[in-house]
XYZ file of C-alpha atoms in Angstrom:
397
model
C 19.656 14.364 11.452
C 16.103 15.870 12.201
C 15.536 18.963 10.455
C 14.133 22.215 12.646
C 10.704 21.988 12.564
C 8.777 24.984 11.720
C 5.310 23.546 10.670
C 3.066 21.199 11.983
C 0.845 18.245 10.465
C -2.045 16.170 12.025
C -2.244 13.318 9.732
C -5.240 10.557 9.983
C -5.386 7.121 8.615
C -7.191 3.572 9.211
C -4.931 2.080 7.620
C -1.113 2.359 9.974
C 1.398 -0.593 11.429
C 0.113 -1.819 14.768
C 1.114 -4.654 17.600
C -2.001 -6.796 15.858
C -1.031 -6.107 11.874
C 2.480 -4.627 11.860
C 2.081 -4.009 7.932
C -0.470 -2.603 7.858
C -0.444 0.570 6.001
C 3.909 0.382 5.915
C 3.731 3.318 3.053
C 2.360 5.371 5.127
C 4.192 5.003 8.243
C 7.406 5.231 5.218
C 5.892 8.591 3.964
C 5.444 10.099 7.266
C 8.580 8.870 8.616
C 10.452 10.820 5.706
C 8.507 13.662 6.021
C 9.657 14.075 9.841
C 13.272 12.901 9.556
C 13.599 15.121 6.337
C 11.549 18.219 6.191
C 10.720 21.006 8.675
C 7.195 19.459 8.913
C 6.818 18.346 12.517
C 4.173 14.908 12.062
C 1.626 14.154 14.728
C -0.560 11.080 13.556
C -3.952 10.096 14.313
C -4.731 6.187 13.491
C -8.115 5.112 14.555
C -9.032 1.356 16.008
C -12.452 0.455 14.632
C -14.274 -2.215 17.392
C -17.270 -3.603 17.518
C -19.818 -3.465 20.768
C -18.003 -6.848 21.329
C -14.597 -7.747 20.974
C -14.529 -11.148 19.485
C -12.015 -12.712 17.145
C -9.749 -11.099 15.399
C -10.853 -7.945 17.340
C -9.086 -9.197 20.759
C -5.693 -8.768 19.408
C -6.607 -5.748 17.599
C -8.085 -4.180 21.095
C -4.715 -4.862 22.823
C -3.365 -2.814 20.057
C -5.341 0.399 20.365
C -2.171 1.961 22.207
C -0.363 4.985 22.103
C 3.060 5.792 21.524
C 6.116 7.224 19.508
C 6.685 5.221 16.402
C 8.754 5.933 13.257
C 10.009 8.964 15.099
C 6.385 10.960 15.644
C 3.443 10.660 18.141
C 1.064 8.087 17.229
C -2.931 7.882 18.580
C -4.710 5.176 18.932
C -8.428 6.643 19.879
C -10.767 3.625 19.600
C -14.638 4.253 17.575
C -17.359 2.061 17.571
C -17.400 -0.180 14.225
C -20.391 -2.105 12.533
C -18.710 -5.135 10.833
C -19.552 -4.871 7.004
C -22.375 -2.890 7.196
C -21.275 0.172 8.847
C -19.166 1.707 5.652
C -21.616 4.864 5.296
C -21.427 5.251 9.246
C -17.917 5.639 9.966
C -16.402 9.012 9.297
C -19.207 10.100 11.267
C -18.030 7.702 13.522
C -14.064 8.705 13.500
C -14.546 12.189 13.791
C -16.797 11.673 17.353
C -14.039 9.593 18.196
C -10.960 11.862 17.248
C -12.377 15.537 17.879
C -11.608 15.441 21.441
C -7.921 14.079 21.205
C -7.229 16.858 18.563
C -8.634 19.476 20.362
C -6.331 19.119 23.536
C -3.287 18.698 20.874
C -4.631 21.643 19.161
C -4.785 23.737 22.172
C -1.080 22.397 23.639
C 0.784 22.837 19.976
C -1.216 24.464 16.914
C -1.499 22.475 14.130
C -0.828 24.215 10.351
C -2.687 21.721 8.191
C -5.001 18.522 8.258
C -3.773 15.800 6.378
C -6.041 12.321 5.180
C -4.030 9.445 4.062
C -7.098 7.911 2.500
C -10.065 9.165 0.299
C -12.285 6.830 2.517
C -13.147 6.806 5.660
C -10.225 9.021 6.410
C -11.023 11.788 4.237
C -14.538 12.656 5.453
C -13.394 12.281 9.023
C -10.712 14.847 8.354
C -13.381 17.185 6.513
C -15.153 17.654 9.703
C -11.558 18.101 11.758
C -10.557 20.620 9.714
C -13.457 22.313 10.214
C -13.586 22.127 13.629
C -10.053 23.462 14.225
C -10.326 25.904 11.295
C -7.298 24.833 9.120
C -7.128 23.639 5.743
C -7.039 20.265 4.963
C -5.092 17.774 2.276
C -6.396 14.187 1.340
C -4.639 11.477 -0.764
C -6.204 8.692 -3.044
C -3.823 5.466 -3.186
C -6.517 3.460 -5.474
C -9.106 1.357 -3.750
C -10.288 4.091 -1.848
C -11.627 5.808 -5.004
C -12.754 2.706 -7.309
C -14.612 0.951 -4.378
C -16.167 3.946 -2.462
C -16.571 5.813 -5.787
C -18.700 3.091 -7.235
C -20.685 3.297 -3.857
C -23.701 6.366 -4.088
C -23.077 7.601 -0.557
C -19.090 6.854 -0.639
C -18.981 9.030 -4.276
C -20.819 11.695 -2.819
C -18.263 11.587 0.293
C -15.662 11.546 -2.208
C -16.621 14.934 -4.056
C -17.510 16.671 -1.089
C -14.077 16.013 0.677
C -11.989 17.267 -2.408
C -14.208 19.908 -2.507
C -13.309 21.314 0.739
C -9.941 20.539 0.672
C -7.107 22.625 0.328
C -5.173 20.270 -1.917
C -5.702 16.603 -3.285
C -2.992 14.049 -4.030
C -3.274 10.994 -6.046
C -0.235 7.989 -6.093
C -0.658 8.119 -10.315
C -1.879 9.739 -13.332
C -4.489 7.411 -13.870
C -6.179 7.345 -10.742
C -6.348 11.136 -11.075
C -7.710 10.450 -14.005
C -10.282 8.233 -12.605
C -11.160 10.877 -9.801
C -12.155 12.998 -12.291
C -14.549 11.126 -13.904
C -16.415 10.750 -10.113
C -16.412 14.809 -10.042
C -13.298 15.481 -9.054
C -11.784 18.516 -10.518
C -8.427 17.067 -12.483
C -6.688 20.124 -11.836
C -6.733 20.489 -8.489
C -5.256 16.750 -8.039
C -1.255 16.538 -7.492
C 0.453 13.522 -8.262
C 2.818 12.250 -5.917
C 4.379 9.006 -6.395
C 5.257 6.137 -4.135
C 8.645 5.969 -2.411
C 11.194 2.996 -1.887
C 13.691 1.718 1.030
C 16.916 2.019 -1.512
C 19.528 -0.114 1.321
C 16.911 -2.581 1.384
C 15.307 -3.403 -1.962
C 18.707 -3.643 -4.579
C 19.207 -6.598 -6.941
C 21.061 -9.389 -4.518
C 23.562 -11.487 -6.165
C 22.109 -14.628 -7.372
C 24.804 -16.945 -6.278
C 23.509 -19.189 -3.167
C 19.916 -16.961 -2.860
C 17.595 -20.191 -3.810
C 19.592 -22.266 -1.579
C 19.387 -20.359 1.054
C 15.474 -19.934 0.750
C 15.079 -23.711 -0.009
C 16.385 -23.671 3.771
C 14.771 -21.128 4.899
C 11.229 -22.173 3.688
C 11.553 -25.411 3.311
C 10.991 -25.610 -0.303
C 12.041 -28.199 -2.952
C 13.547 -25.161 -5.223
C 15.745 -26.386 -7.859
C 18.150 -23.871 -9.910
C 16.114 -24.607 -13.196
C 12.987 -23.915 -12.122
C 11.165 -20.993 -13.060
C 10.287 -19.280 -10.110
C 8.075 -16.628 -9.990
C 6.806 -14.242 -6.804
C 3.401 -12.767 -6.245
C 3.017 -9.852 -3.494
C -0.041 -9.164 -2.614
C -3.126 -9.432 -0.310
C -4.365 -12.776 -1.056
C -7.597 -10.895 -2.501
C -9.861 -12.004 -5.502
C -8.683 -8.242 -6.862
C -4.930 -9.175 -6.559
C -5.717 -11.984 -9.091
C -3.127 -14.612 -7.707
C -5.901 -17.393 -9.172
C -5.017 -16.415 -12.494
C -1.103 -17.280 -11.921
C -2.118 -20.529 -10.451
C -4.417 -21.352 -13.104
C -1.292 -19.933 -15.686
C 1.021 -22.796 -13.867
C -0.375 -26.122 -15.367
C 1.042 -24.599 -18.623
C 4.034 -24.017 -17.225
C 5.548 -27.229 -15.542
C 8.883 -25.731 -14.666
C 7.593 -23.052 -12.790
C 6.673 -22.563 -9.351
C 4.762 -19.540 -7.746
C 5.789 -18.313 -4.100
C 2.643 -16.384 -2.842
C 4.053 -13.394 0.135
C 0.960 -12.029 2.260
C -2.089 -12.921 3.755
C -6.227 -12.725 3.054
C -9.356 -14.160 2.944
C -9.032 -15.751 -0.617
C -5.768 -18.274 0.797
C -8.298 -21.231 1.287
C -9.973 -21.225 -2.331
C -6.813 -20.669 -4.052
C -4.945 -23.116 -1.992
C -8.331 -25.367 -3.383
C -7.554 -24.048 -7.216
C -4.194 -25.352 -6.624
C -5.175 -28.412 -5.860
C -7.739 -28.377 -8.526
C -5.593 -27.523 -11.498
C -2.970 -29.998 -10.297
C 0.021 -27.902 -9.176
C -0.273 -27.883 -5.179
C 3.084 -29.180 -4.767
C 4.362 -25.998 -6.754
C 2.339 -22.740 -4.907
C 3.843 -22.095 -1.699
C 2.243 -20.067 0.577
C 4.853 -17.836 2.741
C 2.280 -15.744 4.620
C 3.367 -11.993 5.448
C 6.462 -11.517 5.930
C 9.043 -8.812 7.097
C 10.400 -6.326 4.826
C 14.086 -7.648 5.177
C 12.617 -11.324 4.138
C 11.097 -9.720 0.942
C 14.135 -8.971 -1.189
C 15.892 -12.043 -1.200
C 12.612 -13.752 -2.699
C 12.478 -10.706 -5.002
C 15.914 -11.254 -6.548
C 15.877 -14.752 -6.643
C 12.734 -14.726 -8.486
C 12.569 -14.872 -12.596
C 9.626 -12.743 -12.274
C 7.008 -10.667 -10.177
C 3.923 -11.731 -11.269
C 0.693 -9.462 -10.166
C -2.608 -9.441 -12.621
C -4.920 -6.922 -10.302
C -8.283 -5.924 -11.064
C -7.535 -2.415 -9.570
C -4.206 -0.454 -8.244
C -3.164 2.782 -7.474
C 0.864 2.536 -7.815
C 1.586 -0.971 -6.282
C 4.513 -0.674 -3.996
C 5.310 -4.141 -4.471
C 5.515 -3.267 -8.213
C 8.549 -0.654 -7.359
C 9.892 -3.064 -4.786
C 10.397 -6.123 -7.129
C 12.230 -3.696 -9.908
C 14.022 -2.298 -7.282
C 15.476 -6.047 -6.640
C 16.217 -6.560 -10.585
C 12.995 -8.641 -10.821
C 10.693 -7.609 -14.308
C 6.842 -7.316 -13.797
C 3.886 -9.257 -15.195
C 1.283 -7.189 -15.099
C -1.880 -5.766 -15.983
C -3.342 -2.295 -16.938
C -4.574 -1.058 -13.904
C -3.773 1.940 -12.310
C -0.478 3.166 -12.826
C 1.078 0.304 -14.082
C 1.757 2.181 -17.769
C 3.860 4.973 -15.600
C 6.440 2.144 -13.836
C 6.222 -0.002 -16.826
C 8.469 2.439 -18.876
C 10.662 0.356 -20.497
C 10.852 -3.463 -21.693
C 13.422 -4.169 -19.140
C 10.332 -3.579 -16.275
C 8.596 -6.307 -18.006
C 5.239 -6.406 -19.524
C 1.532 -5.894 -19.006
C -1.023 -7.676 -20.289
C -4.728 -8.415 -20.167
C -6.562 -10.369 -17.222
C -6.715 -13.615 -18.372
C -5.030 -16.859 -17.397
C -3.660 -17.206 -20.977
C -2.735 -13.272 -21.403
C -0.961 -14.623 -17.700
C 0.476 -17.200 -18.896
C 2.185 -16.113 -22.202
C 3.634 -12.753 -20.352
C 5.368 -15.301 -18.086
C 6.967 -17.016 -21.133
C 7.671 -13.382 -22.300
C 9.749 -12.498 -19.601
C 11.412 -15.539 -18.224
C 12.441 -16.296 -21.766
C 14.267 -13.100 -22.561
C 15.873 -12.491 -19.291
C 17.158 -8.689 -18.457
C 20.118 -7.901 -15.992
C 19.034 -7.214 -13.081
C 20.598 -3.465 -13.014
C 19.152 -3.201 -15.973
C 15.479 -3.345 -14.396
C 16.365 -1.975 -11.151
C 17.158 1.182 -13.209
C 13.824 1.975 -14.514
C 13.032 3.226 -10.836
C 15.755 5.306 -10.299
C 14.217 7.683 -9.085
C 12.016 6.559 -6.652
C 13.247 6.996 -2.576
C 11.587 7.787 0.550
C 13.648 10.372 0.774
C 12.460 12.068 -2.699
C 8.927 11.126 -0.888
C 8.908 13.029 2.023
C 10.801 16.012 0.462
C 7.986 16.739 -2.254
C 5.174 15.979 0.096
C 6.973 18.960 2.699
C 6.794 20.789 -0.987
C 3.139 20.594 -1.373
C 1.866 20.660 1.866
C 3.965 24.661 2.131
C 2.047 24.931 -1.387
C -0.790 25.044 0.473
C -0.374 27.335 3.239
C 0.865 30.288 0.765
């Protein structure tokens, strides 16, 4: 049941589940959700469509899907700003807040807001500055990871960065590290909460074993055999996620095969690398899939394998424990705060033979699966939204 609401959040983010990319963003919409269904914190959210002059493309479907409506149980926005296709980063809070300020306003004026809330360092976060402002309430931003090392290494996005968390009320980060890495752009360490990912418990639990490959043999079409070594990767298929490296890792391991979840711009080169390194007929490419799809692959899989350049906290990290499935990984973000124990797995450097040899690691020295679905305990959507209703009161004291 709905708790009474006594306070009330405009949220923002680019980044939110829509009719044209309907995971887009999933965490968030997760977060929020728990926030409303569990706390007195009453959620209105703000997720702005970025279009060019001309609607080409991809951009058609993504027009159709600039529509309002009530979605994981709060009014969501849709207010559509102008966009400049890769060159119009510096341009675009600007942009967002033109676009937004005259939607909040009128919500403002029906039902007072409490607090301003970002979901992203960048754009978001600027954008929000400059609501905040306007309406004359205090505002929270979060960093999940690439918002801080890609706009941070950017002059204008850095200075964006430490003038945001300057006038905010409160800053969250997803880890310890990537605090830790705001604070080497300027960012006052202090002042940054941490406040860690959350999990669908009924959905992501180890799955008995019995029948699973069989069943996504059929389901895929796949030529999966009991003895192979099968191995998951869940990710944006971006040069960052690293999947090339696990292809590359496969010609050294010749009873393995690698099912790739999600989509990206990097599926035709390392569809090329597969065919390149000789292991084609062993890299299947499942596209993005539904959340309900993703824990059968989980559990039937020997092992999660994700070597990414950069993370916050990888949801798909607490996901595949969640399922009994040990991580390959490397040291980026907070991968050293989830990787707790040996039953999570391993971490190791970015390399195809680093790759390669934490595969071995792991598939050779097998865990129980409630043995690694118990080094996330405590992770829930539930515990999510509860201790973000915690520090969002923390800041109206």
């Amino acid at each position: 049941m709905t708790a009474t609401k006594t306070k009330r959040v405009l949220s923002l983010s680019t980044l939110f589940p829509n009719a044209a990319h309907p995971r887009f963003g999933i965490f968030v919409a997760k977060s929020l959700e728990a926030l409303q269904q569990e706390t007195h914190w009453d959620v209105t959210l703000v997720n702005p469509i970025g279009l060019p002059p001309i609607t080409f493309g991809r951009y058609r479907a993504l027009a159709r899907a600039a529509q309002d409506g009530r979605e994981f149980g709060f009014p969501v926005h849709r207010p559509v700003f102008r966009l400049l296709p890769k060159i119009g980063g510096r341009l675009n809070p600007r942009l967002i807040a033109r676009s937004v300020l005259p939607l909040v306003r009128q919500l403002h004026a029906e039902n007072p807001f409490d607090l301003v809330d970002a979901q992203f360092f960048y754009p978001d976060g600027p954008a929000a500055m400059a609501i905040a402002s306007d309406l004359d309430l205090p505002l929270s931003v979060k960093a999940r990871g690439a918002d801080i090392h890609f706009w941070g290494a950017r002059g204008y996005g850095c200075q964006a960065l430490q003038r945001t968390a300057s006038a905010a009320a409160g800053v969250l980060s997803v880890c310890e590290v990537l605090a830790d890495d705001m604070a080497t752009l300027g960012i006052a360490r202090e002042a940054i909460t941490i406040h860690y990912t959350g999990l669908n418990r009924d959905l992501f639990r180890p799955l008995d074993h019995a029948g699973l490959r069989t069943r996504l043999a059929a389901t895929f079409d796949l030529p999966l055999r009991e003895d192979d070594t099968l191995l998951a990767s869940v990710g944006a298929l971006i040069e960052r996620k690293g999947q090339g490296l696990v292809i590359q890792a496969l010609a050294d391991l010749p009873q393995a095969r690698l099912l790739l979840v999600g989509k990206g711009e990097d599926e035709a080169s390392l569809r090329a690398l597969a065919r390149e390194v000789g292991v084609a007929d062993r890299v299947h490419f499942l596209g993005s899939l539904e959340p309900a799809m993703l824990p059968p692959i989980l559990s039937a899989a020997d092992a999660m394998v994700l070597p990414s350049a950069s993370e916050g906290l990888a949801n798909a990290w607490i996901e595949a424990l969640a399922c009994g499935t040990p991580l390959v990984i490397t040291d980026a973000g907070g991968a050293r705060e989830v990787v707790t124990a040996p039953e999570a797995g391993v971490i190791v450097a970015r390399n195809c033979r680093a790759v390669r040899d934490g595969i071995r690691l792991v598939t050779e020295n097998p865990r129980t699966p409630q043995a690694v679905a118990a080094t996330v305990d405590d992770f829930s959507w539930e515990t999510n939204g509860r201790r973000l209703a915690a520090y969002y009161d923390s800041l109206l004291r």
